[in-house]
């Protein structure tokens, strides 16, 4: 059972390879409710593809060491995958001073503030 987040692509590949020979549970959040939410978000993203924007906002206490959290990142990955959009693990931070609508970008998600994960599906 792996509940740690922050693996790079090489680390994820190693986990996937190990899962071919031993049972592996790999999730950024072990809560049953959050894992149900993962599935519901994936279904909704497929059903609402096209002109719908997705914004994932999270807030934590000031001592939270990882932001965005693994849970927020996974939600973003699920939406991007369901809508066949490239999801960047290097979001653009901030939009201070910019006016107008968010641009539709190749990067599926943008981080607007220290604890806010936000973006568009295009």
JSON list of C-alpha atoms in Angstrom, two decimals:
[
{"chain": "A", "resi": 1, "resn": "UNK", "atom": "CA", "xyz": [0.00, 0.00, 0.00]},
{"chain": "A", "resi": 2, "resn": "UNK", "atom": "CA", "xyz": [1.48, 3.31, -1.12]},
{"chain": "A", "resi": 3, "resn": "UNK", "atom": "CA", "xyz": [-0.04, 6.58, 0.08]},
{"chain": "A", "resi": 4, "resn": "UNK", "atom": "CA", "xyz": [3.01, 8.74, -0.50]},
{"chain": "A", "resi": 5, "resn": "UNK", "atom": "CA", "xyz": [2.87, 11.42, -3.19]},
{"chain": "A", "resi": 6, "resn": "UNK", "atom": "CA", "xyz": [5.46, 13.33, -5.16]},
{"chain": "A", "resi": 7, "resn": "UNK", "atom": "CA", "xyz": [6.84, 10.48, -7.29]},
{"chain": "A", "resi": 8, "resn": "UNK", "atom": "CA", "xyz": [8.44, 11.51, -10.57]},
{"chain": "A", "resi": 9, "resn": "UNK", "atom": "CA", "xyz": [7.74, 9.59, -13.79]},
{"chain": "A", "resi": 10, "resn": "UNK", "atom": "CA", "xyz": [10.60, 7.14, -13.14]},
{"chain": "A", "resi": 11, "resn": "UNK", "atom": "CA", "xyz": [9.20, 6.37, -9.69]},
{"chain": "A", "resi": 12, "resn": "UNK", "atom": "CA", "xyz": [5.70, 5.85, -11.07]},
{"chain": "A", "resi": 13, "resn": "UNK", "atom": "CA", "xyz": [7.06, 3.47, -13.71]},
{"chain": "A", "resi": 14, "resn": "UNK", "atom": "CA", "xyz": [8.81, 1.45, -10.99]},
{"chain": "A", "resi": 15, "resn": "UNK", "atom": "CA", "xyz": [5.55, 1.18, -9.05]},
{"chain": "A", "resi": 16, "resn": "UNK", "atom": "CA", "xyz": [3.67, 0.12, -12.20]},
{"chain": "A", "resi": 17, "resn": "UNK", "atom": "CA", "xyz": [6.34, -2.50, -12.91]},
{"chain": "A", "resi": 18, "resn": "UNK", "atom": "CA", "xyz": [6.16, -3.86, -9.35]},
{"chain": "A", "resi": 19, "resn": "UNK", "atom": "CA", "xyz": [2.35, -4.04, -9.64]},
{"chain": "A", "resi": 20, "resn": "UNK", "atom": "CA", "xyz": [2.74, -6.57, -12.44]},
{"chain": "A", "resi": 21, "resn": "UNK", "atom": "CA", "xyz": [4.07, -9.16, -9.99]},
{"chain": "A", "resi": 22, "resn": "UNK", "atom": "CA", "xyz": [2.64, -8.18, -6.58]},
{"chain": "A", "resi": 23, "resn": "UNK", "atom": "CA", "xyz": [-0.66, -6.56, -5.52]},
{"chain": "A", "resi": 24, "resn": "UNK", "atom": "CA", "xyz": [-0.25, -2.80, -5.13]},
{"chain": "A", "resi": 25, "resn": "UNK", "atom": "CA", "xyz": [-2.68, -0.18, -3.81]},
{"chain": "A", "resi": 26, "resn": "UNK", "atom": "CA", "xyz": [-1.39, 3.23, -4.93]},
{"chain": "A", "resi": 27, "resn": "UNK", "atom": "CA", "xyz": [-3.47, 6.31, -4.11]},
{"chain": "A", "resi": 28, "resn": "UNK", "atom": "CA", "xyz": [-2.62, 9.80, -2.87]},
{"chain": "A", "resi": 29, "resn": "UNK", "atom": "CA", "xyz": [-5.50, 9.53, -0.42]},
{"chain": "A", "resi": 30, "resn": "UNK", "atom": "CA", "xyz": [-6.63, 6.37, 1.39]},
{"chain": "A", "resi": 31, "resn": "UNK", "atom": "CA", "xyz": [-10.06, 7.71, 2.35]},
{"chain": "A", "resi": 32, "resn": "UNK", "atom": "CA", "xyz": [-12.86, 5.61, 0.86]},
{"chain": "A", "resi": 33, "resn": "UNK", "atom": "CA", "xyz": [-14.93, 8.76, 0.32]},
{"chain": "A", "resi": 34, "resn": "UNK", "atom": "CA", "xyz": [-12.13, 10.54, -1.55]},
{"chain": "A", "resi": 35, "resn": "UNK", "atom": "CA", "xyz": [-11.56, 7.49, -3.76]},
{"chain": "A", "resi": 36, "resn": "UNK", "atom": "CA", "xyz": [-15.29, 7.47, -4.57]},
{"chain": "A", "resi": 37, "resn": "UNK", "atom": "CA", "xyz": [-14.95, 11.19, -5.39]},
{"chain": "A", "resi": 38, "resn": "UNK", "atom": "CA", "xyz": [-12.04, 10.35, -7.71]},
{"chain": "A", "resi": 39, "resn": "UNK", "atom": "CA", "xyz": [-14.31, 8.04, -9.70]},
{"chain": "A", "resi": 40, "resn": "UNK", "atom": "CA", "xyz": [-17.22, 10.51, -9.73]},
{"chain": "A", "resi": 41, "resn": "UNK", "atom": "CA", "xyz": [-14.95, 13.33, -10.95]},
{"chain": "A", "resi": 42, "resn": "UNK", "atom": "CA", "xyz": [-13.65, 11.07, -13.72]},
{"chain": "A", "resi": 43, "resn": "UNK", "atom": "CA", "xyz": [-17.21, 10.22, -14.83]},
{"chain": "A", "resi": 44, "resn": "UNK", "atom": "CA", "xyz": [-18.33, 13.86, -14.69]},
{"chain": "A", "resi": 45, "resn": "UNK", "atom": "CA", "xyz": [-15.28, 14.99, -16.68]},
{"chain": "A", "resi": 46, "resn": "UNK", "atom": "CA", "xyz": [-16.12, 12.52, -19.44]},
{"chain": "A", "resi": 47, "resn": "UNK", "atom": "CA", "xyz": [-19.75, 13.56, -19.51]},
{"chain": "A", "resi": 48, "resn": "UNK", "atom": "CA", "xyz": [-19.01, 17.30, -19.42]},
{"chain": "A", "resi": 49, "resn": "UNK", "atom": "CA", "xyz": [-16.13, 17.41, -21.87]},
{"chain": "A", "resi": 50, "resn": "UNK", "atom": "CA", "xyz": [-15.89, 20.23, -24.36]},
{"chain": "A", "resi": 51, "resn": "UNK", "atom": "CA", "xyz": [-16.52, 23.76, -23.23]},
{"chain": "A", "resi": 52, "resn": "UNK", "atom": "CA", "xyz": [-16.62, 23.05, -19.49]},
{"chain": "A", "resi": 53, "resn": "UNK", "atom": "CA", "xyz": [-13.82, 24.42, -17.31]},
{"chain": "A", "resi": 54, "resn": "UNK", "atom": "CA", "xyz": [-12.65, 22.60, -14.21]},
{"chain": "A", "resi": 55, "resn": "UNK", "atom": "CA", "xyz": [-11.41, 24.38, -11.13]},
{"chain": "A", "resi": 56, "resn": "UNK", "atom": "CA", "xyz": [-10.03, 22.44, -8.18]},
{"chain": "A", "resi": 57, "resn": "UNK", "atom": "CA", "xyz": [-9.63, 24.60, -5.10]},
{"chain": "A", "resi": 58, "resn": "UNK", "atom": "CA", "xyz": [-8.13, 23.37, -1.87]},
{"chain": "A", "resi": 59, "resn": "UNK", "atom": "CA", "xyz": [-7.40, 25.13, 1.38]},
{"chain": "A", "resi": 60, "resn": "UNK", "atom": "CA", "xyz": [-5.25, 23.92, 4.26]},
{"chain": "A", "resi": 61, "resn": "UNK", "atom": "CA", "xyz": [-3.81, 25.11, 7.53]},
{"chain": "A", "resi": 62, "resn": "UNK", "atom": "CA", "xyz": [-0.66, 27.21, 7.21]},
{"chain": "A", "resi": 63, "resn": "UNK", "atom": "CA", "xyz": [1.64, 24.33, 8.22]},
{"chain": "A", "resi": 64, "resn": "UNK", "atom": "CA", "xyz": [0.67, 22.07, 5.28]},
{"chain": "A", "resi": 65, "resn": "UNK", "atom": "CA", "xyz": [3.97, 21.15, 3.66]},
{"chain": "A", "resi": 66, "resn": "UNK", "atom": "CA", "xyz": [2.82, 20.15, 0.16]},
{"chain": "A", "resi": 67, "resn": "UNK", "atom": "CA", "xyz": [0.56, 22.32, -1.93]},
{"chain": "A", "resi": 68, "resn": "UNK", "atom": "CA", "xyz": [-1.09, 21.44, -4.12]},
{"chain": "A", "resi": 69, "resn": "UNK", "atom": "CA", "xyz": [-1.75, 18.17, -2.33]},
{"chain": "A", "resi": 70, "resn": "UNK", "atom": "CA", "xyz": [-1.48, 14.76, -3.93]},
{"chain": "A", "resi": 71, "resn": "UNK", "atom": "CA", "xyz": [-5.28, 14.56, -3.74]},
{"chain": "A", "resi": 72, "resn": "UNK", "atom": "CA", "xyz": [-5.71, 17.78, -5.75]},
{"chain": "A", "resi": 73, "resn": "UNK", "atom": "CA", "xyz": [-3.09, 16.68, -8.27]},
{"chain": "A", "resi": 74, "resn": "UNK", "atom": "CA", "xyz": [-4.85, 13.33, -8.72]},
{"chain": "A", "resi": 75, "resn": "UNK", "atom": "CA", "xyz": [-8.18, 15.07, -9.31]},
{"chain": "A", "resi": 76, "resn": "UNK", "atom": "CA", "xyz": [-6.50, 17.16, -12.00]},
{"chain": "A", "resi": 77, "resn": "UNK", "atom": "CA", "xyz": [-4.92, 14.08, -13.60]},
{"chain": "A", "resi": 78, "resn": "UNK", "atom": "CA", "xyz": [-8.27, 12.29, -13.69]},
{"chain": "A", "resi": 79, "resn": "UNK", "atom": "CA", "xyz": [-10.03, 15.22, -15.35]},
{"chain": "A", "resi": 80, "resn": "UNK", "atom": "CA", "xyz": [-7.25, 15.64, -17.90]},
{"chain": "A", "resi": 81, "resn": "UNK", "atom": "CA", "xyz": [-7.18, 11.94, -18.70]},
{"chain": "A", "resi": 82, "resn": "UNK", "atom": "CA", "xyz": [-10.96, 11.66, -19.01]},
{"chain": "A", "resi": 83, "resn": "UNK", "atom": "CA", "xyz": [-10.99, 14.57, -21.45]},
{"chain": "A", "resi": 84, "resn": "UNK", "atom": "CA", "xyz": [-7.82, 13.54, -23.30]},
{"chain": "A", "resi": 85, "resn": "UNK", "atom": "CA", "xyz": [-6.00, 16.71, -22.25]},
{"chain": "A", "resi": 86, "resn": "UNK", "atom": "CA", "xyz": [-2.32, 16.95, -21.42]},
{"chain": "A", "resi": 87, "resn": "UNK", "atom": "CA", "xyz": [-1.93, 17.60, -17.68]},
{"chain": "A", "resi": 88, "resn": "UNK", "atom": "CA", "xyz": [1.15, 19.50, -16.62]},
{"chain": "A", "resi": 89, "resn": "UNK", "atom": "CA", "xyz": [2.81, 18.72, -13.31]},
{"chain": "A", "resi": 90, "resn": "UNK", "atom": "CA", "xyz": [4.38, 22.20, -13.47]},
{"chain": "A", "resi": 91, "resn": "UNK", "atom": "CA", "xyz": [1.42, 24.54, -13.15]},
{"chain": "A", "resi": 92, "resn": "UNK", "atom": "CA", "xyz": [1.77, 28.27, -13.69]},
{"chain": "A", "resi": 93, "resn": "UNK", "atom": "CA", "xyz": [1.64, 29.99, -10.30]},
{"chain": "A", "resi": 94, "resn": "UNK", "atom": "CA", "xyz": [-0.45, 33.10, -10.00]},
{"chain": "A", "resi": 95, "resn": "UNK", "atom": "CA", "xyz": [-2.39, 35.36, -12.26]},
{"chain": "A", "resi": 96, "resn": "UNK", "atom": "CA", "xyz": [-1.98, 38.57, -10.30]},
{"chain": "A", "resi": 97, "resn": "UNK", "atom": "CA", "xyz": [-2.54, 41.68, -12.37]},
{"chain": "A", "resi": 98, "resn": "UNK", "atom": "CA", "xyz": [-4.00, 39.78, -15.31]},
{"chain": "A", "resi": 99, "resn": "UNK", "atom": "CA", "xyz": [-7.51, 40.75, -16.33]},
{"chain": "A", "resi": 100, "resn": "UNK", "atom": "CA", "xyz": [-10.04, 38.95, -18.45]},
{"chain": "A", "resi": 101, "resn": "UNK", "atom": "CA", "xyz": [-10.85, 35.27, -18.75]},
{"chain": "A", "resi": 102, "resn": "UNK", "atom": "CA", "xyz": [-8.29, 32.58, -18.11]},
{"chain": "A", "resi": 103, "resn": "UNK", "atom": "CA", "xyz": [-6.59, 31.52, -21.33]},
{"chain": "A", "resi": 104, "resn": "UNK", "atom": "CA", "xyz": [-7.19, 27.99, -22.57]},
{"chain": "A", "resi": 105, "resn": "UNK", "atom": "CA", "xyz": [-3.74, 26.44, -22.37]},
{"chain": "A", "resi": 106, "resn": "UNK", "atom": "CA", "xyz": [-2.00, 23.19, -23.33]},
{"chain": "A", "resi": 107, "resn": "UNK", "atom": "CA", "xyz": [-1.31, 22.83, -19.62]},
{"chain": "A", "resi": 108, "resn": "UNK", "atom": "CA", "xyz": [-4.61, 21.63, -18.22]},
{"chain": "A", "resi": 109, "resn": "UNK", "atom": "CA", "xyz": [-4.41, 23.28, -14.81]},
{"chain": "A", "resi": 110, "resn": "UNK", "atom": "CA", "xyz": [-3.10, 26.44, -13.21]},
{"chain": "A", "resi": 111, "resn": "UNK", "atom": "CA", "xyz": [-2.26, 27.17, -9.60]},
{"chain": "A", "resi": 112, "resn": "UNK", "atom": "CA", "xyz": [-3.67, 30.59, -8.66]},
{"chain": "A", "resi": 113, "resn": "UNK", "atom": "CA", "xyz": [-2.57, 30.85, -5.05]},
{"chain": "A", "resi": 114, "resn": "UNK", "atom": "CA", "xyz": [-0.54, 28.86, -2.57]},
{"chain": "A", "resi": 115, "resn": "UNK", "atom": "CA", "xyz": [-3.44, 26.56, -1.74]},
{"chain": "A", "resi": 116, "resn": "UNK", "atom": "CA", "xyz": [-5.60, 26.89, -4.86]},
{"chain": "A", "resi": 117, "resn": "UNK", "atom": "CA", "xyz": [-5.36, 24.47, -7.76]},
{"chain": "A", "resi": 118, "resn": "UNK", "atom": "CA", "xyz": [-7.35, 25.72, -10.69]},
{"chain": "A", "resi": 119, "resn": "UNK", "atom": "CA", "xyz": [-7.57, 25.39, -14.42]},
{"chain": "A", "resi": 120, "resn": "UNK", "atom": "CA", "xyz": [-9.30, 24.66, -17.65]},
{"chain": "A", "resi": 121, "resn": "UNK", "atom": "CA", "xyz": [-9.81, 21.45, -19.55]},
{"chain": "A", "resi": 122, "resn": "UNK", "atom": "CA", "xyz": [-8.37, 22.77, -22.81]}
]
